[in-house]
Amino acid sequence: MKIEKIYAYPVKSLRPVELSSAEATRYGLSFDRRFMLVKVLPDGVQNIHVTHFPESVLFLPSIRLAEDDDTVDELTITYRAPGKAETSLTFPLFPVASGLGTVDVTMHKSPTQGFDMGAECNDWFSDCYGFPVKLLYLSDNRREILMSNSPNLGSWSTWMSGLLSGDEKSQITFADCAPYLVVSRTSLHDVSKRLPDGEEMDITKFRPNVVIEGADEPWEEDYWAELELGGIKLDLVHNCVRCKSINIDYNTGKPGTDDHGKVLKKLQSDRRVDTGAKWSPVFGRYCVLSQRSKDATIRIGDEVKVAKRNAERTVFGA
């Protein structure tokens, strides 16, 4: 097996950037989910998650890395919505956080602070969404790995803490549940069988970080416990259970109206394989960098080996 695709999501809930290589750290890929958006409410803010704000898929990011000391790494977001003029916003990929205001953010019962990127960014996103929005930057802040939808929160948190050590244990960026999400191209082909002949499911709707090709059988990743790839080891800690976000039409930013808008229901017929989340279908595995691994660069084409397998499927939240 080998790495087929690498994706990072610089701004949470927006579309990904496809990378030929990326630095894999204990907190995730180097560009992954370092920004997020919040809707401004009279009494606080609401996190913008793609499930509840499907129009977020109309924002396409691109990264331009600095060529010399006189330039900075930049992130450009392009907004492409049906019937509207295309518009773009460019800002530093690694802003200077000092002097920026802060906003308290809580995701899955895990709090942190984001740095308010200011009027230019906020006004642009607000105009696109049609309501007041703030763009937040994580900087050096982190979140503990907790899960509000876990039936056994203590077990999850304790188990994850045992995998990691020191000041870095159980910490992530603005990602939901874990630093990495790994999926299998072979399993995607099985998903596509639920669509009309010749149509392929868009793998980016599953929001993976690493796509692996070459697995012998679909869904064998359900039992993977440890992977070796590109000089790192990943512990595959839990299944990724799916929600209605996979039904979104990426051209309209609305729930799909054809068979692509029924993928969640179609998967529920035979992929509700995790007893810890019995109503939700599984696609992909949440991962953390093994305690035995250090930061390293992974590349498309890197060999992938299954170092350990589980005898049974993991149970979400247990």
PDB file of C-alpha atoms in Angstrom:
ATOM      1  CA  MET A   1       0.000   0.000   0.000  1.00  0.00           C
ATOM      2  CA  LYS A   2       1.043   3.617  -0.374  1.00  0.00           C
ATOM      3  CA  ILE A   3      -0.069   7.189   0.284  1.00  0.00           C
ATOM      4  CA  GLU A   4      -2.237   8.341  -2.611  1.00  0.00           C
ATOM      5  CA  LYS A   5      -3.411  11.756  -1.353  1.00  0.00           C
ATOM      6  CA  ILE A   6      -2.550  14.185   1.444  1.00  0.00           C
ATOM      7  CA  TYR A   7      -5.068  16.851   2.446  1.00  0.00           C
ATOM      8  CA  ALA A   8      -4.962  19.702   4.929  1.00  0.00           C
ATOM      9  CA  TYR A   9      -7.802  22.020   5.880  1.00  0.00           C
ATOM     10  CA  PRO A  10      -6.221  25.369   6.791  1.00  0.00           C
ATOM     11  CA  VAL A  11      -9.608  26.792   7.820  1.00  0.00           C
ATOM     12  CA  LYS A  12     -11.869  24.338   9.605  1.00  0.00           C
ATOM     13  CA  SER A  13     -15.019  23.369   7.656  1.00  0.00           C
ATOM     14  CA  LEU A  14     -13.837  24.901   4.373  1.00  0.00           C
ATOM     15  CA  ARG A  15     -12.521  22.857   1.444  1.00  0.00           C
ATOM     16  CA  PRO A  16      -9.043  21.266   1.629  1.00  0.00           C
ATOM     17  CA  VAL A  17      -5.721  21.946  -0.019  1.00  0.00           C
ATOM     18  CA  GLU A  18      -4.065  18.960  -1.666  1.00  0.00           C
ATOM     19  CA  LEU A  19      -0.392  18.581  -0.781  1.00  0.00           C
ATOM     20  CA  SER A  20       2.423  16.548  -2.314  1.00  0.00           C
ATOM     21  CA  SER A  21       4.098  16.377   1.100  1.00  0.00           C
ATOM     22  CA  ALA A  22       3.452  17.624   4.619  1.00  0.00           C
ATOM     23  CA  GLU A  23       5.107  17.719   8.007  1.00  0.00           C
ATOM     24  CA  ALA A  24       3.391  15.292  10.353  1.00  0.00           C
ATOM     25  CA  THR A  25       3.432  16.549  13.947  1.00  0.00           C
ATOM     26  CA  ARG A  26       1.897  15.398  17.192  1.00  0.00           C
ATOM     27  CA  TYR A  27      -0.885  17.926  16.627  1.00  0.00           C
ATOM     28  CA  GLY A  28      -1.611  16.957  13.023  1.00  0.00           C
ATOM     29  CA  LEU A  29      -0.337  18.122   9.638  1.00  0.00           C
ATOM     30  CA  SER A  30       1.496  21.431   9.725  1.00  0.00           C
ATOM     31  CA  PHE A  31      -1.202  23.486   7.931  1.00  0.00           C
ATOM     32  CA  ASP A  32      -4.236  21.647   9.233  1.00  0.00           C
ATOM     33  CA  ARG A  33      -7.107  23.479  10.951  1.00  0.00           C
ATOM     34  CA  ARG A  34      -5.101  26.373  12.367  1.00  0.00           C
ATOM     35  CA  PHE A  35      -8.004  28.717  11.595  1.00  0.00           C
ATOM     36  CA  MET A  36     -11.729  28.444  12.222  1.00  0.00           C
ATOM     37  CA  LEU A  37     -14.819  30.583  11.723  1.00  0.00           C
ATOM     38  CA  VAL A  38     -17.485  31.524  14.239  1.00  0.00           C
ATOM     39  CA  LYS A  39     -20.868  33.158  13.777  1.00  0.00           C
ATOM     40  CA  VAL A  40     -21.270  36.222  15.976  1.00  0.00           C
ATOM     41  CA  LEU A  41     -24.377  36.039  18.178  1.00  0.00           C
ATOM     42  CA  PRO A  42     -25.826  38.642  20.567  1.00  0.00           C
ATOM     43  CA  ASP A  43     -24.597  36.624  23.551  1.00  0.00           C
ATOM     44  CA  GLY A  44     -21.434  35.000  22.183  1.00  0.00           C
ATOM     45  CA  VAL A  45     -20.376  32.958  19.168  1.00  0.00           C
ATOM     46  CA  GLN A  46     -21.412  29.759  17.405  1.00  0.00           C
ATOM     47  CA  ASN A  47     -18.790  27.479  15.871  1.00  0.00           C
ATOM     48  CA  ILE A  48     -19.155  27.167  12.109  1.00  0.00           C
ATOM     49  CA  HIS A  49     -19.187  23.438  11.346  1.00  0.00           C
ATOM     50  CA  VAL A  50     -19.847  22.264   7.818  1.00  0.00           C
ATOM     51  CA  THR A  51     -22.731  20.063   8.991  1.00  0.00           C
ATOM     52  CA  HIS A  52     -24.742  23.094  10.097  1.00  0.00           C
ATOM     53  CA  PHE A  53     -23.289  25.600   7.612  1.00  0.00           C
ATOM     54  CA  PRO A  54     -23.077  23.619   4.350  1.00  0.00           C
ATOM     55  CA  GLU A  55     -22.303  26.772   2.357  1.00  0.00           C
ATOM     56  CA  SER A  56     -18.811  26.523   3.871  1.00  0.00           C
ATOM     57  CA  VAL A  57     -17.859  24.133   1.043  1.00  0.00           C
ATOM     58  CA  LEU A  58     -18.028  27.060  -1.410  1.00  0.00           C
ATOM     59  CA  PHE A  59     -14.771  28.443   0.034  1.00  0.00           C
ATOM     60  CA  LEU A  60     -11.624  27.053  -1.630  1.00  0.00           C
ATOM     61  CA  PRO A  61      -8.214  27.639  -0.011  1.00  0.00           C
ATOM     62  CA  SER A  62      -4.806  27.743  -1.660  1.00  0.00           C
ATOM     63  CA  ILE A  63      -1.368  28.150  -0.093  1.00  0.00           C
ATOM     64  CA  ARG A  64       1.587  30.116  -1.432  1.00  0.00           C
ATOM     65  CA  LEU A  65       4.804  29.478   0.458  1.00  0.00           C
ATOM     66  CA  ALA A  66       7.384  32.242   0.735  1.00  0.00           C
ATOM     67  CA  GLU A  67      10.168  32.147  -1.845  1.00  0.00           C
ATOM     68  CA  ASP A  68      12.592  34.343   0.103  1.00  0.00           C
ATOM     69  CA  ASP A  69      13.001  36.273   3.357  1.00  0.00           C
ATOM     70  CA  ASP A  70      11.172  39.289   1.931  1.00  0.00           C
ATOM     71  CA  THR A  71       7.848  37.459   1.555  1.00  0.00           C
ATOM     72  CA  VAL A  72       5.580  35.511   3.897  1.00  0.00           C
ATOM     73  CA  ASP A  73       3.595  32.303   3.589  1.00  0.00           C
ATOM     74  CA  GLU A  74       0.109  33.225   2.432  1.00  0.00           C
ATOM     75  CA  LEU A  75      -3.325  31.633   2.480  1.00  0.00           C
ATOM     76  CA  THR A  76      -5.855  32.673  -0.156  1.00  0.00           C
ATOM     77  CA  ILE A  77      -9.540  31.811   0.201  1.00  0.00           C
ATOM     78  CA  THR A  78     -11.658  31.960  -2.955  1.00  0.00           C
ATOM     79  CA  TYR A  79     -15.450  32.076  -2.668  1.00  0.00           C
ATOM     80  CA  ARG A  80     -17.330  30.496  -5.577  1.00  0.00           C
ATOM     81  CA  ALA A  81     -21.087  30.516  -5.147  1.00  0.00           C
ATOM     82  CA  PRO A  82     -23.728  29.939  -7.829  1.00  0.00           C
ATOM     83  CA  GLY A  83     -25.007  33.191  -9.260  1.00  0.00           C
ATOM     84  CA  LYS A  84     -22.440  35.331  -7.439  1.00  0.00           C
ATOM     85  CA  ALA A  85     -19.215  36.965  -8.547  1.00  0.00           C
ATOM     86  CA  GLU A  86     -16.081  35.097  -7.498  1.00  0.00           C
ATOM     87  CA  THR A  87     -14.122  36.874  -4.783  1.00  0.00           C
ATOM     88  CA  SER A  88     -10.898  36.146  -2.880  1.00  0.00           C
ATOM     89  CA  LEU A  89      -9.156  37.062   0.358  1.00  0.00           C
ATOM     90  CA  THR A  90      -5.434  36.657   1.102  1.00  0.00           C
ATOM     91  CA  PHE A  91      -3.829  36.768   4.547  1.00  0.00           C
ATOM     92  CA  PRO A  92      -0.709  35.357   6.266  1.00  0.00           C
ATOM     93  CA  LEU A  93      -0.669  31.609   6.802  1.00  0.00           C
ATOM     94  CA  PHE A  94       1.153  32.175  10.099  1.00  0.00           C
ATOM     95  CA  PRO A  95      -0.021  35.573  11.413  1.00  0.00           C
ATOM     96  CA  VAL A  96       1.622  37.387  14.301  1.00  0.00           C
ATOM     97  CA  ALA A  97      -0.849  36.840  17.130  1.00  0.00           C
ATOM     98  CA  SER A  98       0.478  39.481  19.508  1.00  0.00           C
ATOM     99  CA  GLY A  99      -1.868  42.441  19.603  1.00  0.00           C
ATOM    100  CA  LEU A 100      -4.872  40.482  18.328  1.00  0.00           C
ATOM    101  CA  GLY A 101      -7.977  40.156  20.456  1.00  0.00           C
ATOM    102  CA  THR A 102      -9.064  36.733  21.659  1.00  0.00           C
ATOM    103  CA  VAL A 103     -12.314  34.785  21.497  1.00  0.00           C
ATOM    104  CA  ASP A 104     -13.145  31.821  23.739  1.00  0.00           C
ATOM    105  CA  VAL A 105     -13.995  28.689  21.761  1.00  0.00           C
ATOM    106  CA  THR A 106     -15.270  25.320  22.985  1.00  0.00           C
ATOM    107  CA  MET A 107     -15.488  22.237  20.778  1.00  0.00           C
ATOM    108  CA  HIS A 108     -16.629  18.864  22.096  1.00  0.00           C
ATOM    109  CA  LYS A 109     -16.301  20.182  25.674  1.00  0.00           C
ATOM    110  CA  SER A 110     -12.676  21.136  24.965  1.00  0.00           C
ATOM    111  CA  PRO A 111     -12.013  24.891  25.385  1.00  0.00           C
ATOM    112  CA  THR A 112      -9.294  27.103  23.954  1.00  0.00           C
ATOM    113  CA  GLN A 113      -8.847  30.654  22.694  1.00  0.00           C
ATOM    114  CA  GLY A 114      -8.635  31.859  19.115  1.00  0.00           C
ATOM    115  CA  PHE A 115      -7.063  35.108  17.976  1.00  0.00           C
ATOM    116  CA  ASP A 116      -9.442  37.450  16.125  1.00  0.00           C
ATOM    117  CA  MET A 117      -7.965  38.126  12.670  1.00  0.00           C
ATOM    118  CA  GLY A 118      -9.572  41.554  12.461  1.00  0.00           C
ATOM    119  CA  ALA A 119     -11.970  43.630  10.413  1.00  0.00           C
ATOM    120  CA  GLU A 120     -10.669  42.951   6.892  1.00  0.00           C
ATOM    121  CA  CYS A 121     -10.994  39.171   7.221  1.00  0.00           C
ATOM    122  CA  ASN A 122     -14.160  39.300   9.303  1.00  0.00           C
ATOM    123  CA  ASP A 123     -15.952  41.678   6.934  1.00  0.00           C
ATOM    124  CA  TRP A 124     -15.065  39.576   3.883  1.00  0.00           C
ATOM    125  CA  PHE A 125     -16.357  36.338   5.403  1.00  0.00           C
ATOM    126  CA  SER A 126     -19.432  38.141   6.769  1.00  0.00           C
ATOM    127  CA  ASP A 127     -20.289  39.434   3.297  1.00  0.00           C
ATOM    128  CA  CYS A 128     -19.951  35.929   1.845  1.00  0.00           C
ATOM    129  CA  TYR A 129     -21.991  34.168   4.525  1.00  0.00           C
ATOM    130  CA  GLY A 130     -24.568  36.944   4.881  1.00  0.00           C
ATOM    131  CA  PHE A 131     -24.260  37.228   8.665  1.00  0.00           C
ATOM    132  CA  PRO A 132     -21.577  38.451  11.108  1.00  0.00           C
ATOM    133  CA  VAL A 133     -18.552  36.132  11.169  1.00  0.00           C
ATOM    134  CA  LYS A 134     -15.128  36.178  12.803  1.00  0.00           C
ATOM    135  CA  LEU A 135     -12.024  34.381  11.533  1.00  0.00           C
ATOM    136  CA  LEU A 136      -9.976  32.990  14.421  1.00  0.00           C
ATOM    137  CA  TYR A 137      -6.326  31.874  14.423  1.00  0.00           C
ATOM    138  CA  LEU A 138      -5.116  29.214  16.834  1.00  0.00           C
ATOM    139  CA  SER A 139      -1.443  30.274  16.963  1.00  0.00           C
ATOM    140  CA  ASP A 140       0.344  28.250  19.681  1.00  0.00           C
ATOM    141  CA  ASN A 141      -2.847  27.411  21.572  1.00  0.00           C
ATOM    142  CA  ARG A 142      -4.110  23.838  21.660  1.00  0.00           C
ATOM    143  CA  ARG A 143      -7.158  21.872  22.818  1.00  0.00           C
ATOM    144  CA  GLU A 144      -7.408  18.699  24.850  1.00  0.00           C
ATOM    145  CA  ILE A 145      -8.905  15.720  23.067  1.00  0.00           C
ATOM    146  CA  LEU A 146     -12.400  15.354  24.480  1.00  0.00           C
ATOM    147  CA  MET A 147     -15.633  14.271  22.842  1.00  0.00           C
ATOM    148  CA  SER A 148     -19.049  15.522  23.917  1.00  0.00           C
ATOM    149  CA  ASN A 149     -20.819  12.772  21.954  1.00  0.00           C
ATOM    150  CA  SER A 150     -18.800   9.975  23.520  1.00  0.00           C
ATOM    151  CA  PRO A 151     -20.834   7.580  25.677  1.00  0.00           C
ATOM    152  CA  ASN A 152     -17.807   7.107  27.916  1.00  0.00           C
ATOM    153  CA  LEU A 153     -15.902  10.380  27.943  1.00  0.00           C
ATOM    154  CA  GLY A 154     -13.650   9.392  30.807  1.00  0.00           C
ATOM    155  CA  SER A 155     -12.491   6.229  29.094  1.00  0.00           C
ATOM    156  CA  TRP A 156     -11.689   8.044  25.828  1.00  0.00           C
ATOM    157  CA  SER A 157      -9.748  10.822  27.532  1.00  0.00           C
ATOM    158  CA  THR A 158      -7.861   8.469  29.834  1.00  0.00           C
ATOM    159  CA  TRP A 159      -6.997   6.089  27.004  1.00  0.00           C
ATOM    160  CA  MET A 160      -5.751   8.887  24.773  1.00  0.00           C
ATOM    161  CA  SER A 161      -3.713  10.406  27.584  1.00  0.00           C
ATOM    162  CA  GLY A 162      -2.032   7.063  28.085  1.00  0.00           C
ATOM    163  CA  LEU A 163      -0.822   7.087  24.485  1.00  0.00           C
ATOM    164  CA  LEU A 164       0.982  10.389  24.821  1.00  0.00           C
ATOM    165  CA  SER A 165       3.219  11.956  27.412  1.00  0.00           C
ATOM    166  CA  GLY A 166       4.410  15.217  28.893  1.00  0.00           C
ATOM    167  CA  ASP A 167       3.006  18.611  27.983  1.00  0.00           C
ATOM    168  CA  GLU A 168       1.933  17.338  24.550  1.00  0.00           C
ATOM    169  CA  LYS A 169      -0.507  14.686  25.683  1.00  0.00           C
ATOM    170  CA  SER A 170      -3.999  14.612  24.229  1.00  0.00           C
ATOM    171  CA  GLN A 171      -3.790  17.944  22.425  1.00  0.00           C
ATOM    172  CA  ILE A 172      -5.053  18.972  19.006  1.00  0.00           C
ATOM    173  CA  THR A 173      -5.818  22.047  16.918  1.00  0.00           C
ATOM    174  CA  PHE A 174      -9.304  23.035  15.727  1.00  0.00           C
ATOM    175  CA  ALA A 175      -9.833  19.458  14.466  1.00  0.00           C
ATOM    176  CA  ASP A 176     -12.872  17.763  15.963  1.00  0.00           C
ATOM    177  CA  CYS A 177     -11.648  14.571  17.575  1.00  0.00           C
ATOM    178  CA  ALA A 178      -8.080  13.599  16.671  1.00  0.00           C
ATOM    179  CA  PRO A 179      -4.998  14.938  14.874  1.00  0.00           C
ATOM    180  CA  TYR A 180      -5.355  12.667  11.832  1.00  0.00           C
ATOM    181  CA  LEU A 181      -8.007  10.948   9.763  1.00  0.00           C
ATOM    182  CA  VAL A 182      -6.919   8.094   7.487  1.00  0.00           C
ATOM    183  CA  VAL A 183      -9.163   6.537   4.835  1.00  0.00           C
ATOM    184  CA  SER A 184      -8.832   3.794   2.219  1.00  0.00           C
ATOM    185  CA  ARG A 185      -9.370   4.263  -1.521  1.00  0.00           C
ATOM    186  CA  THR A 186     -10.478   0.623  -1.734  1.00  0.00           C
ATOM    187  CA  SER A 187     -13.292   1.333   0.711  1.00  0.00           C
ATOM    188  CA  LEU A 188     -14.272   4.442  -1.249  1.00  0.00           C
ATOM    189  CA  HIS A 189     -14.795   2.261  -4.316  1.00  0.00           C
ATOM    190  CA  ASP A 190     -17.257   0.237  -2.239  1.00  0.00           C
ATOM    191  CA  VAL A 191     -19.078   3.441  -1.241  1.00  0.00           C
ATOM    192  CA  SER A 192     -19.296   4.443  -4.906  1.00  0.00           C
ATOM    193  CA  LYS A 193     -21.140   1.204  -5.710  1.00  0.00           C
ATOM    194  CA  ARG A 194     -24.117   2.799  -3.949  1.00  0.00           C
ATOM    195  CA  LEU A 195     -24.206   5.558  -6.598  1.00  0.00           C
ATOM    196  CA  PRO A 196     -25.403   5.317 -10.227  1.00  0.00           C
ATOM    197  CA  ASP A 197     -23.069   3.433 -12.560  1.00  0.00           C
ATOM    198  CA  GLY A 198     -19.912   5.316 -13.415  1.00  0.00           C
ATOM    199  CA  GLU A 199     -20.254   7.905 -10.648  1.00  0.00           C
ATOM    200  CA  GLU A 200     -17.564   8.201  -7.985  1.00  0.00           C
ATOM    201  CA  MET A 201     -18.003   9.489  -4.457  1.00  0.00           C
ATOM    202  CA  ASP A 202     -15.904  12.608  -3.807  1.00  0.00           C
ATOM    203  CA  ILE A 203     -13.398  11.467  -1.196  1.00  0.00           C
ATOM    204  CA  THR A 204     -12.902  15.008   0.115  1.00  0.00           C
ATOM    205  CA  LYS A 205     -16.464  14.919   1.487  1.00  0.00           C
ATOM    206  CA  PHE A 206     -15.085  12.518   4.101  1.00  0.00           C
ATOM    207  CA  ARG A 207     -12.462  15.168   4.994  1.00  0.00           C
ATOM    208  CA  PRO A 208      -9.435  12.838   5.268  1.00  0.00           C
ATOM    209  CA  ASN A 209      -5.844  13.852   5.897  1.00  0.00           C
ATOM    210  CA  VAL A 210      -4.297  10.754   4.318  1.00  0.00           C
ATOM    211  CA  VAL A 211      -5.787   8.573   1.587  1.00  0.00           C
ATOM    212  CA  ILE A 212      -4.218   5.128   1.303  1.00  0.00           C
ATOM    213  CA  GLU A 213      -4.406   3.098  -1.889  1.00  0.00           C
ATOM    214  CA  GLY A 214      -3.704  -0.573  -2.411  1.00  0.00           C
ATOM    215  CA  ALA A 215      -5.662  -2.247   0.397  1.00  0.00           C
ATOM    216  CA  ASP A 216      -6.690  -5.749  -0.657  1.00  0.00           C
ATOM    217  CA  GLU A 217     -10.229  -5.544   0.679  1.00  0.00           C
ATOM    218  CA  PRO A 218     -12.700  -2.761   1.438  1.00  0.00           C
ATOM    219  CA  TRP A 219     -13.110  -1.948   5.117  1.00  0.00           C
ATOM    220  CA  GLU A 220     -10.033  -3.842   6.286  1.00  0.00           C
ATOM    221  CA  GLU A 221      -8.943  -0.549   7.900  1.00  0.00           C
ATOM    222  CA  ASP A 222     -11.640  -1.159  10.532  1.00  0.00           C
ATOM    223  CA  TYR A 223      -9.117  -3.506  12.153  1.00  0.00           C
ATOM    224  CA  TRP A 224      -5.891  -1.561  11.627  1.00  0.00           C
ATOM    225  CA  ALA A 225      -4.224  -0.660  14.928  1.00  0.00           C
ATOM    226  CA  GLU A 226      -0.887   0.832  13.814  1.00  0.00           C
ATOM    227  CA  LEU A 227       0.446   2.071  10.488  1.00  0.00           C
ATOM    228  CA  GLU A 228       4.001   2.802   9.399  1.00  0.00           C
ATOM    229  CA  LEU A 229       4.263   5.441   6.677  1.00  0.00           C
ATOM    230  CA  GLY A 230       6.861   7.960   5.603  1.00  0.00           C
ATOM    231  CA  GLY A 231       9.047   7.463   8.657  1.00  0.00           C
ATOM    232  CA  ILE A 232       6.237   7.835  11.204  1.00  0.00           C
ATOM    233  CA  LYS A 233       3.941   5.506  13.081  1.00  0.00           C
ATOM    234  CA  LEU A 234       0.255   6.262  13.541  1.00  0.00           C
ATOM    235  CA  ASP A 235      -1.899   4.657  16.219  1.00  0.00           C
ATOM    236  CA  LEU A 236      -5.409   4.179  14.841  1.00  0.00           C
ATOM    237  CA  VAL A 237      -7.494   4.850  17.907  1.00  0.00           C
ATOM    238  CA  HIS A 238     -11.139   5.049  16.838  1.00  0.00           C
ATOM    239  CA  ASN A 239     -13.527   4.794  13.949  1.00  0.00           C
ATOM    240  CA  CYS A 240     -14.783   7.952  12.282  1.00  0.00           C
ATOM    241  CA  VAL A 241     -18.566   7.875  12.471  1.00  0.00           C
ATOM    242  CA  ARG A 242     -20.338   9.883   9.826  1.00  0.00           C
ATOM    243  CA  CYS A 243     -22.998  12.594   9.726  1.00  0.00           C
ATOM    244  CA  LYS A 244     -25.066  14.392   7.083  1.00  0.00           C
ATOM    245  CA  SER A 245     -22.098  16.508   5.944  1.00  0.00           C
ATOM    246  CA  ILE A 246     -21.238  13.779   3.406  1.00  0.00           C
ATOM    247  CA  ASN A 247     -24.555  14.525   1.656  1.00  0.00           C
ATOM    248  CA  ILE A 248     -23.648  18.138   0.790  1.00  0.00           C
ATOM    249  CA  ASP A 249     -23.547  19.146  -2.877  1.00  0.00           C
ATOM    250  CA  TYR A 250     -20.161  20.838  -3.250  1.00  0.00           C
ATOM    251  CA  ASN A 251     -21.365  22.829  -6.268  1.00  0.00           C
ATOM    252  CA  THR A 252     -24.323  24.458  -4.531  1.00  0.00           C
ATOM    253  CA  GLY A 253     -23.333  24.438  -0.863  1.00  0.00           C
ATOM    254  CA  LYS A 254     -26.667  22.812  -0.032  1.00  0.00           C
ATOM    255  CA  PRO A 255     -27.812  19.276   0.818  1.00  0.00           C
ATOM    256  CA  GLY A 256     -27.679  17.118  -2.288  1.00  0.00           C
ATOM    257  CA  THR A 257     -30.939  16.286  -4.017  1.00  0.00           C
ATOM    258  CA  ASP A 258     -29.828  13.232  -6.019  1.00  0.00           C
ATOM    259  CA  ASP A 259     -28.233   9.952  -4.943  1.00  0.00           C
ATOM    260  CA  HIS A 260     -25.177  11.876  -3.734  1.00  0.00           C
ATOM    261  CA  GLY A 261     -27.483  13.480  -1.174  1.00  0.00           C
ATOM    262  CA  LYS A 262     -28.478  10.063   0.153  1.00  0.00           C
ATOM    263  CA  VAL A 263     -25.018   8.616   0.798  1.00  0.00           C
ATOM    264  CA  LEU A 264     -25.398   8.728   4.583  1.00  0.00           C
ATOM    265  CA  LYS A 265     -28.623   6.722   4.436  1.00  0.00           C
ATOM    266  CA  LYS A 266     -27.117   4.270   1.957  1.00  0.00           C
ATOM    267  CA  LEU A 267     -24.135   3.666   4.254  1.00  0.00           C
ATOM    268  CA  GLN A 268     -26.421   3.117   7.222  1.00  0.00           C
ATOM    269  CA  SER A 269     -27.637  -0.078   5.602  1.00  0.00           C
ATOM    270  CA  ASP A 270     -24.391  -1.978   6.220  1.00  0.00           C
ATOM    271  CA  ARG A 271     -21.739   0.305   7.756  1.00  0.00           C
ATOM    272  CA  ARG A 272     -23.206   0.789  11.232  1.00  0.00           C
ATOM    273  CA  VAL A 273     -20.445  -1.434  12.551  1.00  0.00           C
ATOM    274  CA  ASP A 274     -19.442   0.433  15.725  1.00  0.00           C
ATOM    275  CA  THR A 275     -21.479  -0.499  18.799  1.00  0.00           C
ATOM    276  CA  GLY A 276     -20.452   2.744  20.486  1.00  0.00           C
ATOM    277  CA  ALA A 277     -22.264   4.784  17.825  1.00  0.00           C
ATOM    278  CA  LYS A 278     -24.809   2.298  16.566  1.00  0.00           C
ATOM    279  CA  TRP A 279     -26.848   4.727  14.453  1.00  0.00           C
ATOM    280  CA  SER A 280     -23.891   6.180  12.536  1.00  0.00           C
ATOM    281  CA  PRO A 281     -22.008   4.552   9.648  1.00  0.00           C
ATOM    282  CA  VAL A 282     -18.221   4.277   9.787  1.00  0.00           C
ATOM    283  CA  PHE A 283     -15.757   5.465   7.159  1.00  0.00           C
ATOM    284  CA  GLY A 284     -12.116   6.001   8.112  1.00  0.00           C
ATOM    285  CA  ARG A 285     -10.015   5.869  11.244  1.00  0.00           C
ATOM    286  CA  TYR A 286      -8.968   8.584  13.686  1.00  0.00           C
ATOM    287  CA  CYS A 287      -5.237   8.512  14.416  1.00  0.00           C
ATOM    288  CA  VAL A 288      -2.571   9.967  16.667  1.00  0.00           C
ATOM    289  CA  LEU A 289       1.171  10.072  16.152  1.00  0.00           C
ATOM    290  CA  SER A 290       2.662   7.156  18.040  1.00  0.00           C
ATOM    291  CA  GLN A 291       4.608   7.960  21.182  1.00  0.00           C
ATOM    292  CA  ARG A 292       7.531   6.205  19.478  1.00  0.00           C
ATOM    293  CA  SER A 293       7.479   8.643  16.555  1.00  0.00           C
ATOM    294  CA  LYS A 294       8.912  12.105  16.077  1.00  0.00           C
ATOM    295  CA  ASP A 295       7.771  14.787  13.652  1.00  0.00           C
ATOM    296  CA  ALA A 296       8.606  13.840  10.065  1.00  0.00           C
ATOM    297  CA  THR A 297       7.621  14.606   6.492  1.00  0.00           C
ATOM    298  CA  ILE A 298       5.190  12.316   4.693  1.00  0.00           C
ATOM    299  CA  ARG A 299       4.898  12.289   0.892  1.00  0.00           C
ATOM    300  CA  ILE A 300       2.587  10.990  -1.775  1.00  0.00           C
ATOM    301  CA  GLY A 301       3.922   7.602  -2.834  1.00  0.00           C
ATOM    302  CA  ASP A 302       5.332   6.703   0.582  1.00  0.00           C
ATOM    303  CA  GLU A 303       4.946   3.026   1.407  1.00  0.00           C
ATOM    304  CA  VAL A 304       2.321   2.166   4.013  1.00  0.00           C
ATOM    305  CA  LYS A 305       2.551  -0.936   6.189  1.00  0.00           C
ATOM    306  CA  VAL A 306       0.089  -2.283   8.732  1.00  0.00           C
ATOM    307  CA  ALA A 307       2.269  -2.863  11.790  1.00  0.00           C
ATOM    308  CA  LYS A 308      -0.538  -4.046  14.084  1.00  0.00           C
ATOM    309  CA  ARG A 309      -4.093  -5.268  13.672  1.00  0.00           C
ATOM    310  CA  ASN A 310      -6.921  -5.535  16.172  1.00  0.00           C
ATOM    311  CA  ALA A 311      -8.781  -8.797  16.585  1.00  0.00           C
ATOM    312  CA  GLU A 312     -12.055  -6.866  16.868  1.00  0.00           C
ATOM    313  CA  ARG A 313     -13.280  -3.438  15.821  1.00  0.00           C
ATOM    314  CA  THR A 314     -12.719  -0.610  18.284  1.00  0.00           C
ATOM    315  CA  VAL A 315     -15.755   0.839  20.058  1.00  0.00           C
ATOM    316  CA  PHE A 316     -16.336   4.568  19.730  1.00  0.00           C
ATOM    317  CA  GLY A 317     -15.808   6.297  23.072  1.00  0.00           C
ATOM    318  CA  ALA A 318     -14.805   3.158  24.962  1.00  0.00           C
TER     319      ALA A 318
END
